[in-house]
mmCIF file of C-alpha atoms in Angstrom:
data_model
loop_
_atom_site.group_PDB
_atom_site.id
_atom_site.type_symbol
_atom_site.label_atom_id
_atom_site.label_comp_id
_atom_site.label_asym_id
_atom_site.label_seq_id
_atom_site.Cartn_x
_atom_site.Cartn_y
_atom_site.Cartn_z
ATOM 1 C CA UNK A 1 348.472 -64.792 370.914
ATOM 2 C CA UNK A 2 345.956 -66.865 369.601
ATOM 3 C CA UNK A 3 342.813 -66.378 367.749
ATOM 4 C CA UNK A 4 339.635 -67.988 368.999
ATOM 5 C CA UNK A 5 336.669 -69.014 367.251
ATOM 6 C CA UNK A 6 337.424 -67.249 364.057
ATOM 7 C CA UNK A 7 334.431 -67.918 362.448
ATOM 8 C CA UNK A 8 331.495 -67.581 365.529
ATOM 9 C CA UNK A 9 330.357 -64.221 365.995
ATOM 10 C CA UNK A 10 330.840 -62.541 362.440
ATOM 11 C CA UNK A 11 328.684 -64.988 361.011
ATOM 12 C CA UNK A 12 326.409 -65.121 363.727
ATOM 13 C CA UNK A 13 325.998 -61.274 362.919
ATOM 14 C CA UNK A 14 325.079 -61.151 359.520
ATOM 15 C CA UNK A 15 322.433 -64.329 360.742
ATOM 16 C CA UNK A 16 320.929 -61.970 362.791
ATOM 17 C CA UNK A 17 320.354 -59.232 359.999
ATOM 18 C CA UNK A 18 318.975 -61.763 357.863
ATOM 19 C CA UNK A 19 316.682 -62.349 360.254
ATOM 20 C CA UNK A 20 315.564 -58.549 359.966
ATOM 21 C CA UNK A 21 314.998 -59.129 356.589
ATOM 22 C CA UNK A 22 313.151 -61.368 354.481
ATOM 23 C CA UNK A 23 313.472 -62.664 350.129
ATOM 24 C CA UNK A 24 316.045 -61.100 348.370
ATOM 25 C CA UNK A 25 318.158 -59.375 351.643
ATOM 26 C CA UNK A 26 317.860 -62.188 353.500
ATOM 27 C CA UNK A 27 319.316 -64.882 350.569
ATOM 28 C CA UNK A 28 322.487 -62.291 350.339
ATOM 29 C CA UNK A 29 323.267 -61.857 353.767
ATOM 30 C CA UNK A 30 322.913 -65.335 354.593
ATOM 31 C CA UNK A 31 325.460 -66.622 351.536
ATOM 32 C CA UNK A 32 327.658 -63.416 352.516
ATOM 33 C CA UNK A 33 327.815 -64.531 356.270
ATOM 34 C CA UNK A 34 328.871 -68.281 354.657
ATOM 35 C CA UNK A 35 332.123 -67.354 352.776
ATOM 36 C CA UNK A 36 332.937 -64.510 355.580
ATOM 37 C CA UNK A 37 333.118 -67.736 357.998
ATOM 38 C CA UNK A 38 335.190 -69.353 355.787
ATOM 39 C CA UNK A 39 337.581 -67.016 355.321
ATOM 40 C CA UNK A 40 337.668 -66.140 359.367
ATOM 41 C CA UNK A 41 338.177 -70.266 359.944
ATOM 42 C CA UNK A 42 341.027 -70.347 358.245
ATOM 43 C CA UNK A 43 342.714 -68.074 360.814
ATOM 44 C CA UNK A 44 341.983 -70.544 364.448
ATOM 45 C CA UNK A 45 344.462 -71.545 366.567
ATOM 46 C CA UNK A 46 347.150 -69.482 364.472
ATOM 47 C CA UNK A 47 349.582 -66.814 366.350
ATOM 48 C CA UNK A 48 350.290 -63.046 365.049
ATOM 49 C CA UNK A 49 353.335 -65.039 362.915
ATOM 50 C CA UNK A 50 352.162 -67.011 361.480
ATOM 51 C CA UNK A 51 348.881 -65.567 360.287
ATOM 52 C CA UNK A 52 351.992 -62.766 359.082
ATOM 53 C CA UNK A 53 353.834 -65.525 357.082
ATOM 54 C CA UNK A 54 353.595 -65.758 353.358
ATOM 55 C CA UNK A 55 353.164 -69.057 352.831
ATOM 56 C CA UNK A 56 352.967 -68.921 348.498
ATOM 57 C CA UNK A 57 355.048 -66.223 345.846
ATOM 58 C CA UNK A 58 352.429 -63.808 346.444
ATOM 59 C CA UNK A 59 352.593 -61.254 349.048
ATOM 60 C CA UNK A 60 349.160 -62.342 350.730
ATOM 61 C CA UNK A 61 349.021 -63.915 354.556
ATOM 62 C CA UNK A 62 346.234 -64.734 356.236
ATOM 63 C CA UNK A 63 346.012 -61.527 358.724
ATOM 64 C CA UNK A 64 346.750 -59.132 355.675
ATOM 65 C CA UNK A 65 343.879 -60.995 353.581
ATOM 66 C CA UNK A 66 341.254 -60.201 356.588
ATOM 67 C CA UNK A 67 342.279 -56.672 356.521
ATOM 68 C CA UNK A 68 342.251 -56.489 352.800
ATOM 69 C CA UNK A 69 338.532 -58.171 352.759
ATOM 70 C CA UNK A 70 337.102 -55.430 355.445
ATOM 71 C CA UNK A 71 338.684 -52.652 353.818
ATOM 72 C CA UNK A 72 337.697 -53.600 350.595
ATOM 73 C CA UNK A 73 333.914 -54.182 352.365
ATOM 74 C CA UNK A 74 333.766 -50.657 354.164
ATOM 75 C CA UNK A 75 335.179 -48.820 350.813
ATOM 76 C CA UNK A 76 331.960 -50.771 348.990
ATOM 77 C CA UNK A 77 329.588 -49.739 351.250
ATOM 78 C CA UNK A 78 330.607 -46.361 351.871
ATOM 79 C CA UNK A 79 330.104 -46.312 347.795
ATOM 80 C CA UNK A 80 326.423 -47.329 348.662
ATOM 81 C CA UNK A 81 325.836 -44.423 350.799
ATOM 82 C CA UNK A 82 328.054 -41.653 348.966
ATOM 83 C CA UNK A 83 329.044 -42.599 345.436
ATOM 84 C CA UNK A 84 332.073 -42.649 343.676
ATOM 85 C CA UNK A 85 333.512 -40.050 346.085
ATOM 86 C CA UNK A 86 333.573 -43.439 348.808
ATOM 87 C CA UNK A 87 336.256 -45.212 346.631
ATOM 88 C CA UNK A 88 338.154 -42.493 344.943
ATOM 89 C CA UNK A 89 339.668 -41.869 341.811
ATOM 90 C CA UNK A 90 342.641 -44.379 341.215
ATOM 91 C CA UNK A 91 343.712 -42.397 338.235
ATOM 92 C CA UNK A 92 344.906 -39.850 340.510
ATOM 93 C CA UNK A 93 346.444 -42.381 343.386
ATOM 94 C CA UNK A 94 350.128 -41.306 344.583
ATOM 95 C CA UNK A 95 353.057 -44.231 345.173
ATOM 96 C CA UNK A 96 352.404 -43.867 349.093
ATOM 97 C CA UNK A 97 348.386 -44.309 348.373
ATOM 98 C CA UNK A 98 349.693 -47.411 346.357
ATOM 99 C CA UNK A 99 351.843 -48.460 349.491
ATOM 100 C CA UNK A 100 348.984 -47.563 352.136
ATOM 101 C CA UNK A 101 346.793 -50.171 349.962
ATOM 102 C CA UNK A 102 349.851 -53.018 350.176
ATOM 103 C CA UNK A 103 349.870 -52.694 353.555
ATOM 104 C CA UNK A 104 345.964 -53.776 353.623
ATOM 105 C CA UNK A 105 347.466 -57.243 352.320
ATOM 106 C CA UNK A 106 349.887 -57.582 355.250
ATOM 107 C CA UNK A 107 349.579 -58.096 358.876
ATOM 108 C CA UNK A 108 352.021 -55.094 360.006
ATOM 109 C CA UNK A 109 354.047 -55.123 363.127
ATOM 110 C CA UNK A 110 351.923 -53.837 366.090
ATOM 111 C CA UNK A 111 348.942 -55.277 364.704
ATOM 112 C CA UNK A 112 347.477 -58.554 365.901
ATOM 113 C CA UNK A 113 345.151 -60.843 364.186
ATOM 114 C CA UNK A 114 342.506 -61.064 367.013
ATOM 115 C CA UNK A 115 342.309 -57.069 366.160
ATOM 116 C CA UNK A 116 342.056 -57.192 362.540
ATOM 117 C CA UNK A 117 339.487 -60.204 363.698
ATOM 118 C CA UNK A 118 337.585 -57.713 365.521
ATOM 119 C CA UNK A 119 337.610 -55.117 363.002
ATOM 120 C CA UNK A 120 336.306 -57.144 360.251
ATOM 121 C CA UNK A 121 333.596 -58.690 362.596
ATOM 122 C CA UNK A 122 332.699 -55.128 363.094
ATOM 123 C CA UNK A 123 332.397 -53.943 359.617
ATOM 124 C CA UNK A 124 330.941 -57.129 358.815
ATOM 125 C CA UNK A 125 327.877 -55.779 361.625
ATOM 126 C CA UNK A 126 327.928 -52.143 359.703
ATOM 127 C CA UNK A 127 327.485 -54.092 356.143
ATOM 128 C CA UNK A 128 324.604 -56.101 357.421
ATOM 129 C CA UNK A 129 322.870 -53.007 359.192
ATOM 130 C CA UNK A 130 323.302 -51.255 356.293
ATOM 131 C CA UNK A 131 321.510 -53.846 353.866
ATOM 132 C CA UNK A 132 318.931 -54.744 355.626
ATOM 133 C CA UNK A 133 317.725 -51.165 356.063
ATOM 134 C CA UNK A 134 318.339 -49.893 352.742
ATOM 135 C CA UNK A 135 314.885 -48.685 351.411
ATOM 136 C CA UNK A 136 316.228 -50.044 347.889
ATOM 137 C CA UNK A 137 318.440 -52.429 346.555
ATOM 138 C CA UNK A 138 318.211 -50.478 342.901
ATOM 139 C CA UNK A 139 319.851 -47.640 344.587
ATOM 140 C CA UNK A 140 323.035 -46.827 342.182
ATOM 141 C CA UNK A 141 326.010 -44.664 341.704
ATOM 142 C CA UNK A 142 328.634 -43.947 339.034
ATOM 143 C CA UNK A 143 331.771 -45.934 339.276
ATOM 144 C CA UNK A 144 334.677 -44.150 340.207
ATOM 145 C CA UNK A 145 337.609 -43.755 337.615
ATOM 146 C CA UNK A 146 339.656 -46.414 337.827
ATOM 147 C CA UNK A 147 341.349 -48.778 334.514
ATOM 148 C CA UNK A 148 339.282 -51.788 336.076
ATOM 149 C CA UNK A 149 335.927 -50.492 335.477
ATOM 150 C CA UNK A 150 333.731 -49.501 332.431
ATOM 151 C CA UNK A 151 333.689 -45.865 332.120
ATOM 152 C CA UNK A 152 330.473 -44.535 333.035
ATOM 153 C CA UNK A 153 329.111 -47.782 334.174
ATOM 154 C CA UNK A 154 327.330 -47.395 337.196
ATOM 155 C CA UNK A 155 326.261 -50.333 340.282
ATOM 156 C CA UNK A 156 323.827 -50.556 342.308
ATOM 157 C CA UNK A 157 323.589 -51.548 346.162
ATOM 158 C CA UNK A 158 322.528 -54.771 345.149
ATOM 159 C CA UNK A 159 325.336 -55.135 342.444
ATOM 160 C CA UNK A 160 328.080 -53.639 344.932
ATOM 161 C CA UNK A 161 327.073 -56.243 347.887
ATOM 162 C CA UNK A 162 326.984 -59.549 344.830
ATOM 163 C CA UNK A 163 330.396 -57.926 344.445
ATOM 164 C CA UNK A 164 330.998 -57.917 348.430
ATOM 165 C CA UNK A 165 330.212 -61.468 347.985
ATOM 166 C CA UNK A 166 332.394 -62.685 345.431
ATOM 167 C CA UNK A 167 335.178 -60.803 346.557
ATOM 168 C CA UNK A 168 335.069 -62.744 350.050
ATOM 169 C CA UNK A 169 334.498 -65.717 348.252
ATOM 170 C CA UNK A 170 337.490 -65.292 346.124
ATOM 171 C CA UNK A 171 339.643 -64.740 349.327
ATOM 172 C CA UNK A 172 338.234 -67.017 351.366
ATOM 173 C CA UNK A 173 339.973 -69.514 348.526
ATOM 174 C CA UNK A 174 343.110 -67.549 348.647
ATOM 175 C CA UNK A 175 343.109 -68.224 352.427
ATOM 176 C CA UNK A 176 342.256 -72.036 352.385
ATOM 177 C CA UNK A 177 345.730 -72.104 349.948
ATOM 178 C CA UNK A 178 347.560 -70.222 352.870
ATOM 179 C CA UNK A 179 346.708 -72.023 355.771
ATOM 180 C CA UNK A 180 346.974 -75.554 353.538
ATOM 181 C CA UNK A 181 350.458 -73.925 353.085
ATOM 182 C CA UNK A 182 351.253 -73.207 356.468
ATOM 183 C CA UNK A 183 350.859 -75.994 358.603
ATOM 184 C CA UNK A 184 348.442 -78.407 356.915
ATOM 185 C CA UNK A 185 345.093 -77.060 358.136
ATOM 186 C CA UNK A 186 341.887 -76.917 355.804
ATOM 187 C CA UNK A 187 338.879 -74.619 356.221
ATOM 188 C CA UNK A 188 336.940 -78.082 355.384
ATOM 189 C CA UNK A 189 338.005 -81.779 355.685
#
C-alpha cells in the first residue's frame, strides 16, 4: 500500500491554527507545519517496505522516524499540560521501556505507514489546538530526570514547542538522507 499526499493535510492543519492565532503563535505554528511537511514528503509513493527499510548504519526508516517524531511531539505536549510526570523519569527506565522506545524508530510488522501517517497528522491537530489556546506561552515545568537535561532546569510551553520544532527539523533531515538512500527521491529538487 501506498501513501498519498504525505505532506497535504498535516500541514494544512497546523495552517489552520495559525490562523486562530496571531504574532508569536502564529510564526511557530506556521515554521512547525513547514518542516512537519517535509518530513511527511519524504514518505509519497513509498510501500509499508520500503518506508520499513534501513537504508544507512543506523537503525532509522522512514515509517519508524514518523512514529518517533509524533511520539516524541505528544510526550512534549503532554509535558505542557502536566509536567515532568508527562515524560517520566529515565533514570528509572527498565530494558523493555528501552525496547518499547526502539520500536518508536521502526515501522513494526502489522503497522502501515498510511497509519502512522494518520497518527502523526492527528497529533500534529492536538499540538496545534493546544498552542493556540494556551493562555500563556511562559507557562513552565521542571524537567524530568533524565542525563540529557540540566538538573533542575525547567521549560516553558514556548521553549518545549522551539524544541518540537527543531526536533522535526532535525528528522525531517534524517529522512531526506533515507529516502535519497532508498530509491533516489529528494524532499526538494
Amino acid at each position: 500500500m501506498k501513501a498519498e499526499a504525505a505532506g497535504s493535510t498535516a500541514s494544512g492543519a497546523a495552517e489552520a491554527a495559525a490562523g486562530a492565532v496571531t504574532g508569536e503563535r502564529a510564526d511557530l505554528l506556521a515554521v512547525l507545519a513547514q518542516h512537519r511537511h517535509f518530513l511527511r514528503v519524504t514518505t509519497r509513493d513509498l510501500t509499508d517496505e520500503q518506508a520499513r527499510q534501513r537504508t544507512t548504519v543506523s537503525e532509522l526508516c522512514l515509517g519508524g522516524l514518523i512514529k518517533h517524531v509524533s511520539a516524541g511531539e505528544r510526550g512534549w505536549t503532554d509535558f505542557i499540560v502536566a509536567g515532568p510526570s508527562a515524560l517520566g523519569d529515565a533514570t528509572a527506565m527498565t530494558e523493555a521501556d528501552w525496547e518499547r522506545r526502539a520500536d518508536e524508530f521502526r515501522l513494526l510488522p502489522g503497522e502501515t505507514l498510511a497509519g502512522v501517517l494518520e497518527a502523526y497528522e492527528q497529533q500534529a491537530r492536538a499540538t496545534d489546538e493546544l498552542i493556540a489556546a494556551l493562555p500563556d506561552l511562559d507557562v513552565s515545568h521542571p524537567l524530568p530526570q533524565a542525563p540529557w537535561f540540566e538538573p533542575g532546569a525547567r521549560w516553558s510551553a514556548r521553549r518545549v514547542l522551539l524544541h518540537i520544532i527543531a526536533e522535526t527539523a532535525q528528522h525531517a533531515g534524517h529522512a531526506d538522507i533515507i529516502r535519497e538512500s532508498l530509491d533516489g527521491a529528494k524532499t526538494m529538487g
